[in-house]
Amino acid sequence: LSSSSAASDVYKRQSLPNSHRRPTACVPGEQGGVDWFALPALVLSSTPTMRMVLVCNSWAQPSALRRLWVLWELFCAHRAAREICIALPSDQRQEAVQCALTQPVKWDQALETLASSINVTLAHCTKPAHEFELRKRFDACDGGAAAANLALRRACVDAMRRVVHSAAVSYGT
């Protein structure tokens, strides 16, 4: 399945209301007077039932977690106490469940690898100016980039555990 199919599947399984079925993205741009770097926090604070859905191409090494904008939006969701959900293509979801059920040591190692791959100081943006601004934002947070990394790692590992647990239950295992 494609990433958009994975996201659609998550919306259906979680019975999200119609108003939350259209994923929105905060695309940086040069709009008059809009602070695009603060936009995720503004959107999240104005919609109390919103969940952040991270669409991943892989359960073991999701490429999205190497993008600084993605980490910033996840961090804003985490700070706003929003639930972070992970959407995986069905084959990746099944592979993750198989690994968790049949190879628990490998599963734990994969989660450790996933966590250690989340690093706001190593993630990048396409535009250097955005990267510079986002790094400043992370550094300005309580505890700086190190605290942001820790929070993001916990949130993403917890979300991956939830998606695998939910899939295992739905598969009847």
Tab-separated table of N, CA and C in Angstrom:
chain	number	residue	atom	x	y	z
A	1	LEU	N	0.834	-1.193	0.000
A	1	LEU	CA	0.000	0.000	0.000
A	1	LEU	C	0.872	1.247	0.000
A	2	SER	N	0.341	2.299	-0.538
A	2	SER	CA	1.060	3.564	-0.533
A	2	SER	C	0.945	4.227	0.827
A	3	SER	N	1.737	5.285	1.020
A	3	SER	CA	1.669	6.013	2.285
A	3	SER	C	0.293	6.622	2.495
A	4	SER	N	-0.343	7.119	1.411
A	4	SER	CA	-1.674	7.705	1.580
A	4	SER	C	-2.693	6.635	1.958
A	5	SER	N	-2.531	5.412	1.445
A	5	SER	CA	-3.414	4.318	1.841
A	5	SER	C	-3.202	3.980	3.307
A	6	ALA	N	-1.953	4.028	3.748
A	6	ALA	CA	-1.655	3.752	5.152
A	6	ALA	C	-2.338	4.775	6.046
A	7	ALA	N	-2.285	6.040	5.669
A	7	ALA	CA	-2.930	7.092	6.466
A	7	ALA	C	-4.440	6.890	6.479
A	8	SER	N	-5.022	6.582	5.340
A	8	SER	CA	-6.456	6.357	5.249
A	8	SER	C	-6.863	5.186	6.148
A	9	ASP	N	-6.046	4.142	6.145
A	9	ASP	CA	-6.310	2.968	6.974
A	9	ASP	C	-6.318	3.337	8.455
A	10	VAL	N	-5.394	4.186	8.877
A	10	VAL	CA	-5.349	4.612	10.282
A	10	VAL	C	-6.612	5.377	10.632
A	11	TYR	N	-7.043	6.290	9.770
A	11	TYR	CA	-8.250	7.065	10.048
A	11	TYR	C	-9.446	6.139	10.224
A	12	LYS	N	-9.586	5.144	9.366
A	12	LYS	CA	-10.719	4.230	9.451
A	12	LYS	C	-10.665	3.403	10.738
A	13	ARG	N	-9.491	2.841	11.061
A	13	ARG	CA	-9.368	1.992	12.240
A	13	ARG	C	-9.611	2.765	13.521
A	14	GLN	N	-9.266	4.049	13.553
A	14	GLN	CA	-9.423	4.814	14.777
A	14	GLN	C	-10.735	5.571	14.832
A	15	SER	N	-11.580	5.368	13.840
A	15	SER	CA	-12.898	5.994	13.798
A	15	SER	C	-12.824	7.500	14.045
A	16	LEU	N	-11.917	8.146	13.348
A	16	LEU	CA	-11.810	9.591	13.488
A	16	LEU	C	-13.005	10.252	12.828
A	17	PRO	N	-13.485	11.341	13.400
A	17	PRO	CA	-14.607	12.045	12.777
A	17	PRO	C	-14.209	12.581	11.407
A	18	ASN	N	-15.214	12.801	10.554
A	18	ASN	CA	-14.947	13.277	9.196
A	18	ASN	C	-14.083	14.526	9.164
A	19	SER	N	-14.240	15.396	10.136
A	19	SER	CA	-13.464	16.642	10.127
A	19	SER	C	-11.979	16.384	10.316
A	20	HIS	N	-11.609	15.189	10.758
A	20	HIS	CA	-10.197	14.879	10.998
A	20	HIS	C	-9.642	13.905	9.972
A	21	ARG	N	-10.396	13.604	8.942
A	21	ARG	CA	-9.937	12.621	7.963
A	21	ARG	C	-9.058	13.223	6.887
A	22	ARG	N	-9.012	14.519	6.776
A	22	ARG	CA	-8.162	15.147	5.770
A	22	ARG	C	-6.854	15.550	6.429
A	23	PRO	N	-5.762	14.823	6.117
A	23	PRO	CA	-4.504	15.223	6.727
A	23	PRO	C	-4.087	16.600	6.220
A	24	THR	N	-3.575	17.399	7.102
A	24	THR	CA	-3.093	18.712	6.707
A	24	THR	C	-1.604	18.770	6.944
A	25	ALA	N	-0.940	19.505	6.129
A	25	ALA	CA	0.505	19.673	6.285
A	25	ALA	C	0.810	21.149	6.396
A	26	CYS	N	1.766	21.456	7.222
A	26	CYS	CA	2.229	22.837	7.344
A	26	CYS	C	3.392	23.002	6.385
A	27	VAL	N	3.102	23.529	5.229
A	27	VAL	CA	4.127	23.683	4.209
A	27	VAL	C	4.755	25.059	4.364
A	28	PRO	N	6.069	25.103	4.552
A	28	PRO	CA	6.708	26.407	4.719
A	28	PRO	C	6.582	27.234	3.450
A	29	GLY	N	6.410	28.501	3.618
A	29	GLY	CA	6.306	29.383	2.468
A	29	GLY	C	6.531	30.813	2.876
A	30	GLU	N	6.566	31.638	1.931
A	30	GLU	CA	6.811	33.054	2.188
A	30	GLU	C	5.481	33.803	2.114
A	31	GLN	N	4.621	33.576	3.094
A	31	GLN	CA	3.332	34.246	3.158
A	31	GLN	C	3.474	35.479	4.039
A	32	GLY	N	2.855	36.554	3.687
A	32	GLY	CA	2.983	37.803	4.418
A	32	GLY	C	2.649	37.709	5.887
A	33	GLY	N	3.658	37.860	6.754
A	33	GLY	CA	3.460	37.955	8.182
A	33	GLY	C	3.170	36.657	8.915
A	34	VAL	N	3.086	35.519	8.243
A	34	VAL	CA	2.783	34.253	8.901
A	34	VAL	C	4.081	33.642	9.416
A	35	ASP	N	4.103	33.269	10.692
A	35	ASP	CA	5.257	32.586	11.259
A	35	ASP	C	5.055	31.091	11.029
A	36	TRP	N	5.531	30.601	9.896
A	36	TRP	CA	5.320	29.207	9.521
A	36	TRP	C	5.968	28.249	10.503
A	37	PHE	N	6.996	28.693	11.216
A	37	PHE	CA	7.677	27.818	12.163
A	37	PHE	C	6.833	27.601	13.419
A	38	ALA	N	5.922	28.512	13.715
A	38	ALA	CA	5.046	28.370	14.875
A	38	ALA	C	3.707	27.760	14.497
A	39	LEU	N	3.431	27.626	13.216
A	39	LEU	CA	2.126	27.162	12.754
A	39	LEU	C	1.702	25.813	13.332
A	40	PRO	N	2.576	24.783	13.384
A	40	PRO	CA	2.098	23.519	13.957
A	40	PRO	C	1.584	23.693	15.380
A	41	ALA	N	2.260	24.482	16.178
A	41	ALA	CA	1.809	24.696	17.556
A	41	ALA	C	0.472	25.412	17.585
A	42	LEU	N	0.279	26.365	16.684
A	42	LEU	CA	-0.988	27.099	16.626
A	42	LEU	C	-2.125	26.184	16.209
A	43	VAL	N	-1.912	25.378	15.192
A	43	VAL	CA	-2.943	24.463	14.715
A	43	VAL	C	-3.293	23.475	15.806
A	44	LEU	N	-2.281	22.922	16.474
A	44	LEU	CA	-2.537	21.927	17.507
A	44	LEU	C	-3.252	22.521	18.704
A	45	SER	N	-2.908	23.734	19.059
A	45	SER	CA	-3.533	24.319	20.240
A	45	SER	C	-4.981	24.712	19.985
A	46	SER	N	-5.360	24.897	18.724
A	46	SER	CA	-6.727	25.316	18.423
A	46	SER	C	-7.660	24.140	18.160
A	47	THR	N	-7.137	22.929	18.075
A	47	THR	CA	-7.977	21.761	17.815
A	47	THR	C	-7.676	20.692	18.862
A	48	PRO	N	-8.383	20.706	19.983
A	48	PRO	CA	-8.051	19.831	21.108
A	48	PRO	C	-8.188	18.338	20.848
A	49	THR	N	-8.971	17.916	19.853
A	49	THR	CA	-9.130	16.484	19.620
A	49	THR	C	-8.204	15.977	18.518
A	50	MET	N	-7.381	16.826	17.982
A	50	MET	CA	-6.520	16.439	16.865
A	50	MET	C	-5.450	15.440	17.292
A	51	ARG	N	-5.210	14.468	16.434
A	51	ARG	CA	-4.120	13.522	16.616
A	51	ARG	C	-3.089	13.795	15.533
A	52	MET	N	-1.841	13.614	15.868
A	52	MET	CA	-0.786	13.742	14.868
A	52	MET	C	-0.557	12.356	14.290
A	53	VAL	N	-0.717	12.228	12.987
A	53	VAL	CA	-0.504	10.948	12.318
A	53	VAL	C	0.791	11.050	11.530
A	54	LEU	N	1.741	10.199	11.869
A	54	LEU	CA	3.015	10.119	11.173
A	54	LEU	C	2.925	8.957	10.198
A	55	VAL	N	2.989	9.245	8.916
A	55	VAL	CA	2.926	8.208	7.892
A	55	VAL	C	4.352	7.763	7.599
A	56	CYS	N	4.629	6.490	7.854
A	56	CYS	CA	5.972	5.943	7.694
A	56	CYS	C	6.014	4.922	6.568
A	57	ASN	N	7.114	4.906	5.862
A	57	ASN	CA	7.298	3.940	4.783
A	57	ASN	C	7.809	2.601	5.301
A	58	SER	N	8.383	2.606	6.503
A	58	SER	CA	8.990	1.405	7.074
A	58	SER	C	8.834	1.443	8.587
A	59	TRP	N	8.636	0.294	9.197
A	59	TRP	CA	8.533	0.263	10.654
A	59	TRP	C	9.910	0.317	11.303
A	60	ALA	N	10.919	-0.188	10.641
A	60	ALA	CA	12.246	-0.266	11.246
A	60	ALA	C	13.092	0.985	11.007
A	61	GLN	N	12.961	1.589	9.838
A	61	GLN	CA	13.756	2.769	9.510
A	61	GLN	C	12.921	3.779	8.736
A	62	PRO	N	11.974	4.412	9.401
A	62	PRO	CA	11.116	5.370	8.691
A	62	PRO	C	11.903	6.611	8.263
A	63	SER	N	11.912	6.855	6.973
A	63	SER	CA	12.685	7.982	6.440
A	63	SER	C	12.143	9.334	6.911
A	64	ALA	N	10.869	9.394	7.242
A	64	ALA	CA	10.276	10.666	7.680
A	64	ALA	C	10.967	11.208	8.924
A	65	LEU	N	11.493	10.324	9.763
A	65	LEU	CA	12.110	10.758	11.015
A	65	LEU	C	13.507	11.353	10.814
A	66	ARG	N	13.952	11.442	9.576
A	66	ARG	CA	15.217	12.126	9.275
A	66	ARG	C	14.969	13.537	8.742
A	67	ARG	N	13.697	13.932	8.718
A	67	ARG	CA	13.329	15.263	8.220
A	67	ARG	C	13.051	16.183	9.393
A	68	LEU	N	13.734	17.311	9.423
A	68	LEU	CA	13.642	18.217	10.564
A	68	LEU	C	12.248	18.803	10.724
A	69	TRP	N	11.567	19.092	9.602
A	69	TRP	CA	10.198	19.625	9.698
A	69	TRP	C	9.285	18.595	10.362
A	70	VAL	N	9.446	17.332	10.021
A	70	VAL	CA	8.619	16.278	10.616
A	70	VAL	C	8.869	16.223	12.121
A	71	LEU	N	10.138	16.261	12.510
A	71	LEU	CA	10.459	16.217	13.937
A	71	LEU	C	9.903	17.429	14.666
A	72	TRP	N	9.949	18.606	14.023
A	72	TRP	CA	9.397	19.807	14.652
A	72	TRP	C	7.892	19.665	14.871
A	73	GLU	N	7.180	19.197	13.858
A	73	GLU	CA	5.734	19.048	13.988
A	73	GLU	C	5.383	17.982	15.030
A	74	LEU	N	6.139	16.895	15.071
A	74	LEU	CA	5.919	15.880	16.104
A	74	LEU	C	6.191	16.452	17.490
A	75	PHE	N	7.238	17.249	17.599
A	75	PHE	CA	7.581	17.847	18.882
A	75	PHE	C	6.483	18.804	19.343
A	76	CYS	N	5.947	19.590	18.421
A	76	CYS	CA	4.842	20.490	18.760
A	76	CYS	C	3.623	19.691	19.226
A	77	ALA	N	3.337	18.591	18.548
A	77	ALA	CA	2.213	17.738	18.952
A	77	ALA	C	2.459	17.163	20.338
A	78	HIS	N	3.664	16.713	20.573
A	78	HIS	CA	4.009	16.143	21.884
A	78	HIS	C	3.876	17.195	22.988
A	79	ARG	N	4.382	18.395	22.735
A	79	ARG	CA	4.285	19.462	23.743
A	79	ARG	C	2.844	19.853	24.005
A	80	ALA	N	1.999	19.723	22.997
A	80	ALA	CA	0.583	20.059	23.152
A	80	ALA	C	-0.216	18.865	23.696
A	81	ALA	N	0.483	17.815	24.100
A	81	ALA	CA	-0.121	16.608	24.670
A	81	ALA	C	-1.100	15.935	23.711
A	82	ARG	N	-0.785	15.968	22.426
A	82	ARG	CA	-1.607	15.284	21.430
A	82	ARG	C	-1.087	13.870	21.248
A	83	GLU	N	-1.992	12.963	20.957
A	83	GLU	CA	-1.599	11.590	20.690
A	83	GLU	C	-0.885	11.527	19.352
A	84	ILE	N	0.244	10.855	19.332
A	84	ILE	CA	0.983	10.642	18.085
A	84	ILE	C	0.682	9.227	17.629
A	85	CYS	N	0.179	9.111	16.408
A	85	CYS	CA	-0.162	7.821	15.816
A	85	CYS	C	0.768	7.573	14.640
A	86	ILE	N	1.065	6.323	14.384
A	86	ILE	CA	1.909	5.959	13.247
A	86	ILE	C	1.071	5.154	12.270
A	87	ALA	N	1.133	5.535	11.014
A	87	ALA	CA	0.462	4.796	9.945
A	87	ALA	C	1.526	4.067	9.140
A	88	LEU	N	1.324	2.782	8.952
A	88	LEU	CA	2.252	1.954	8.187
A	88	LEU	C	1.502	1.267	7.051
A	89	PRO	N	2.173	1.059	5.920
A	89	PRO	CA	1.560	0.208	4.891
A	89	PRO	C	1.298	-1.172	5.498
A	90	SER	N	0.289	-1.863	5.008
A	90	SER	CA	-0.123	-3.125	5.637
A	90	SER	C	1.001	-4.154	5.681
A	91	ASP	N	1.837	-4.230	4.651
A	91	ASP	CA	2.921	-5.215	4.684
A	91	ASP	C	3.927	-4.895	5.782
A	92	GLN	N	4.198	-3.616	6.011
A	92	GLN	CA	5.112	-3.211	7.072
A	92	GLN	C	4.503	-3.462	8.452
A	93	ARG	N	3.209	-3.222	8.564
A	93	ARG	CA	2.509	-3.466	9.826
A	93	ARG	C	2.570	-4.956	10.167
A	94	GLN	N	2.299	-5.812	9.166
A	94	GLN	CA	2.349	-7.252	9.386
A	94	GLN	C	3.760	-7.710	9.741
A	95	GLU	N	4.751	-7.151	9.078
A	95	GLU	CA	6.145	-7.506	9.362
A	95	GLU	C	6.527	-7.115	10.795
A	96	ALA	N	6.089	-5.957	11.223
A	96	ALA	CA	6.388	-5.496	12.584
A	96	ALA	C	5.722	-6.406	13.621
A	97	VAL	N	4.481	-6.783	13.378
A	97	VAL	CA	3.773	-7.681	14.302
A	97	VAL	C	4.488	-9.031	14.362
A	98	GLN	N	4.848	-9.566	13.210
A	98	GLN	CA	5.576	-10.839	13.181
A	98	GLN	C	6.861	-10.757	13.990
A	99	CYS	N	7.602	-9.690	13.800
A	99	CYS	CA	8.860	-9.514	14.520
A	99	CYS	C	8.607	-9.425	16.022
A	100	ALA	N	7.629	-8.635	16.413
A	100	ALA	CA	7.335	-8.458	17.843
A	100	ALA	C	6.902	-9.765	18.497
A	101	LEU	N	6.121	-10.581	17.773
A	101	LEU	CA	5.601	-11.818	18.352
A	101	LEU	C	6.581	-12.981	18.306
A	102	THR	N	7.364	-13.052	17.243
A	102	THR	CA	8.221	-14.232	17.069
A	102	THR	C	9.687	-13.984	17.393
A	103	GLN	N	10.107	-12.723	17.393
A	103	GLN	CA	11.510	-12.398	17.667
A	103	GLN	C	11.588	-11.201	18.614
A	104	PRO	N	11.182	-11.386	19.869
A	104	PRO	CA	11.105	-10.246	20.784
A	104	PRO	C	12.437	-9.529	21.002
A	105	VAL	N	13.552	-10.250	20.954
A	105	VAL	CA	14.855	-9.596	21.127
A	105	VAL	C	15.135	-8.688	19.926
A	106	LYS	N	14.874	-9.200	18.733
A	106	LYS	CA	15.060	-8.378	17.522
A	106	LYS	C	14.118	-7.173	17.550
A	107	TRP	N	12.887	-7.370	18.014
A	107	TRP	CA	11.905	-6.283	18.120
A	107	TRP	C	12.427	-5.186	19.044
A	108	ASP	N	12.916	-5.592	20.214
A	108	ASP	CA	13.457	-4.607	21.161
A	108	ASP	C	14.654	-3.870	20.566
A	109	GLN	N	15.510	-4.593	19.853
A	109	GLN	CA	16.670	-3.961	19.209
A	109	GLN	C	16.210	-2.983	18.127
A	110	ALA	N	15.193	-3.363	17.386
A	110	ALA	CA	14.672	-2.489	16.336
A	110	ALA	C	14.102	-1.203	16.931
A	111	LEU	N	13.407	-1.322	18.065
A	111	LEU	CA	12.883	-0.124	18.730
A	111	LEU	C	14.008	0.757	19.258
A	112	GLU	N	15.070	0.149	19.771
A	112	GLU	CA	16.230	0.927	20.213
A	112	GLU	C	16.877	1.650	19.033
A	113	THR	N	16.985	0.960	17.904
A	113	THR	CA	17.555	1.568	16.696
A	113	THR	C	16.673	2.706	16.210
A	114	LEU	N	15.364	2.477	16.232
A	114	LEU	CA	14.420	3.518	15.845
A	114	LEU	C	14.616	4.746	16.725
A	115	ALA	N	14.663	4.531	18.026
A	115	ALA	CA	14.823	5.647	18.965
A	115	ALA	C	16.130	6.387	18.722
A	116	SER	N	17.212	5.658	18.562
A	116	SER	CA	18.504	6.328	18.403
A	116	SER	C	18.629	7.052	17.066
A	117	SER	N	17.796	6.687	16.088
A	117	SER	CA	17.850	7.369	14.793
A	117	SER	C	17.161	8.737	14.826
A	118	ILE	N	16.380	8.998	15.857
A	118	ILE	CA	15.686	10.282	15.980
A	118	ILE	C	16.636	11.270	16.631
A	119	ASN	N	17.071	12.249	15.836
A	119	ASN	CA	18.061	13.195	16.329
A	119	ASN	C	17.879	14.530	15.604
A	120	VAL	N	17.416	15.519	16.330
A	120	VAL	CA	17.128	16.822	15.711
A	120	VAL	C	18.393	17.522	15.241
A	121	THR	N	19.548	17.149	15.763
A	121	THR	CA	20.786	17.786	15.312
A	121	THR	C	21.321	17.146	14.037
A	122	LEU	N	20.840	15.959	13.692
A	122	LEU	CA	21.282	15.287	12.465
A	122	LEU	C	20.236	15.328	11.352
A	123	ALA	N	18.993	15.659	11.689
A	123	ALA	CA	17.928	15.739	10.676
A	123	ALA	C	18.137	16.988	9.822
A	124	HIS	N	17.554	16.978	8.640
A	124	HIS	CA	17.782	18.081	7.704
A	124	HIS	C	16.485	18.594	7.091
A	125	CYS	N	16.582	19.781	6.524
A	125	CYS	CA	15.521	20.397	5.723
A	125	CYS	C	16.058	20.598	4.311
A	126	THR	N	15.160	20.725	3.375
A	126	THR	CA	15.576	21.031	2.012
A	126	THR	C	16.157	22.432	1.930
A	127	LYS	N	15.540	23.362	2.650
A	127	LYS	CA	15.994	24.757	2.617
A	127	LYS	C	16.873	25.042	3.839
A	128	PRO	N	18.115	25.465	3.613
A	128	PRO	CA	19.027	25.762	4.729
A	128	PRO	C	18.476	26.790	5.715
A	129	ALA	N	17.738	27.771	5.248
A	129	ALA	CA	17.189	28.793	6.150
A	129	ALA	C	16.177	28.169	7.118
A	130	HIS	N	15.383	27.233	6.633
A	130	HIS	CA	14.420	26.549	7.504
A	130	HIS	C	15.157	25.689	8.526
A	131	GLU	N	16.191	25.011	8.058
A	131	GLU	CA	16.977	24.177	8.966
A	131	GLU	C	17.580	25.019	10.086
A	132	PHE	N	18.135	26.144	9.733
A	132	PHE	CA	18.731	27.050	10.725
A	132	PHE	C	17.676	27.508	11.733
A	133	GLU	N	16.517	27.919	11.246
A	133	GLU	CA	15.454	28.413	12.121
A	133	GLU	C	14.927	27.303	13.047
A	134	LEU	N	14.731	26.121	12.503
A	134	LEU	CA	14.212	25.025	13.327
A	134	LEU	C	15.234	24.591	14.379
A	135	ARG	N	16.489	24.585	14.024
A	135	ARG	CA	17.520	24.244	15.019
A	135	ARG	C	17.518	25.269	16.161
A	136	LYS	N	17.349	26.546	15.817
A	136	LYS	CA	17.247	27.581	16.850
A	136	LYS	C	16.048	27.309	17.752
A	137	ARG	N	14.917	26.922	17.156
A	137	ARG	CA	13.706	26.638	17.932
A	137	ARG	C	13.921	25.462	18.879
A	138	PHE	N	14.549	24.401	18.379
A	138	PHE	CA	14.817	23.249	19.249
A	138	PHE	C	15.780	23.634	20.375
A	139	ASP	N	16.814	24.375	20.043
A	139	ASP	CA	17.791	24.782	21.063
A	139	ASP	C	17.167	25.674	22.128
A	140	ALA	N	16.150	26.444	21.754
A	140	ALA	CA	15.501	27.366	22.687
A	140	ALA	C	14.506	26.669	23.625
A	141	CYS	N	14.175	25.427	23.337
A	141	CYS	CA	13.239	24.683	24.189
A	141	CYS	C	13.904	24.335	25.511
A	142	ASP	N	13.075	24.126	26.539
A	142	ASP	CA	13.615	23.679	27.829
A	142	ASP	C	14.427	22.409	27.627
A	143	GLY	N	15.685	22.446	28.015
A	143	GLY	CA	16.552	21.282	27.852
A	143	GLY	C	17.200	21.189	26.494
A	144	GLY	N	16.827	22.080	25.576
A	144	GLY	CA	17.443	22.115	24.257
A	144	GLY	C	17.165	20.895	23.402
A	145	ALA	N	18.050	20.678	22.427
A	145	ALA	CA	17.891	19.597	21.460
A	145	ALA	C	17.924	18.226	22.142
A	146	ALA	N	18.741	18.080	23.186
A	146	ALA	CA	18.837	16.786	23.871
A	146	ALA	C	17.496	16.395	24.491
A	147	ALA	N	16.826	17.338	25.130
A	147	ALA	CA	15.517	17.060	25.725
A	147	ALA	C	14.478	16.779	24.638
A	148	ALA	N	14.555	17.508	23.525
A	148	ALA	CA	13.630	17.275	22.412
A	148	ALA	C	13.830	15.869	21.852
A	149	ASN	N	15.100	15.466	21.688
A	149	ASN	CA	15.381	14.110	21.201
A	149	ASN	C	14.777	13.059	22.119
A	150	LEU	N	14.968	13.223	23.403
A	150	LEU	CA	14.452	12.253	24.372
A	150	LEU	C	12.924	12.166	24.300
A	151	ALA	N	12.274	13.315	24.264
A	151	ALA	CA	10.804	13.339	24.188
A	151	ALA	C	10.307	12.705	22.890
A	152	LEU	N	10.946	13.035	21.776
A	152	LEU	CA	10.540	12.485	20.480
A	152	LEU	C	10.779	10.977	20.423
A	153	ARG	N	11.887	10.533	20.973
A	153	ARG	CA	12.185	9.097	20.968
A	153	ARG	C	11.134	8.323	21.748
A	154	ARG	N	10.810	8.806	22.926
A	154	ARG	CA	9.788	8.126	23.739
A	154	ARG	C	8.445	8.115	23.024
A	155	ALA	N	8.055	9.262	22.488
A	155	ALA	CA	6.745	9.371	21.831
A	155	ALA	C	6.651	8.460	20.615
A	156	CYS	N	7.693	8.411	19.806
A	156	CYS	CA	7.648	7.593	18.589
A	156	CYS	C	7.717	6.101	18.903
A	157	VAL	N	8.525	5.708	19.873
A	157	VAL	CA	8.584	4.294	20.253
A	157	VAL	C	7.247	3.867	20.855
A	158	ASP	N	6.667	4.706	21.698
A	158	ASP	CA	5.345	4.388	22.259
A	158	ASP	C	4.298	4.249	21.152
A	159	ALA	N	4.341	5.152	20.167
A	159	ALA	CA	3.385	5.092	19.052
A	159	ALA	C	3.588	3.828	18.233
A	160	MET	N	4.841	3.425	18.015
A	160	MET	CA	5.110	2.195	17.254
A	160	MET	C	4.608	0.982	18.028
A	161	ARG	N	4.805	0.972	19.330
A	161	ARG	CA	4.290	-0.137	20.143
A	161	ARG	C	2.767	-0.214	20.061
A	162	ARG	N	2.112	0.952	20.105
A	162	ARG	CA	0.642	0.968	20.028
A	162	ARG	C	0.143	0.448	18.692
A	163	VAL	N	0.783	0.859	17.590
A	163	VAL	CA	0.308	0.422	16.282
A	163	VAL	C	0.506	-1.083	16.119
A	164	VAL	N	1.598	-1.613	16.642
A	164	VAL	CA	1.828	-3.064	16.535
A	164	VAL	C	0.869	-3.821	17.448
A	165	HIS	N	0.645	-3.322	18.646
A	165	HIS	CA	-0.317	-3.973	19.556
A	165	HIS	C	-1.717	-3.969	18.925
A	166	SER	N	-2.115	-2.831	18.382
A	166	SER	CA	-3.436	-2.713	17.757
A	166	SER	C	-3.554	-3.662	16.562
A	167	ALA	N	-2.487	-3.748	15.767
A	167	ALA	CA	-2.522	-4.648	14.607
A	167	ALA	C	-2.556	-6.106	15.056
A	168	ALA	N	-1.807	-6.443	16.082
A	168	ALA	CA	-1.801	-7.823	16.581
A	168	ALA	C	-3.185	-8.222	17.070
A	169	VAL	N	-3.858	-7.315	17.744
A	169	VAL	CA	-5.219	-7.589	18.226
A	169	VAL	C	-6.158	-7.770	17.045
A	170	SER	N	-6.039	-6.899	16.032
A	170	SER	CA	-6.947	-7.004	14.891
A	170	SER	C	-6.666	-8.248	14.048
A	171	TYR	N	-5.409	-8.738	14.067
A	171	TYR	CA	-5.084	-9.968	13.349
A	171	TYR	C	-5.493	-11.196	14.145
A	172	GLY	N	-5.879	-10.985	15.425
A	172	GLY	CA	-6.304	-12.093	16.253
A	172	GLY	C	-5.148	-12.902	16.833
A	173	THR	N	-3.985	-12.267	16.971
A	173	THR	CA	-2.831	-12.997	17.533
A	173	THR	C	-2.600	-12.596	18.970
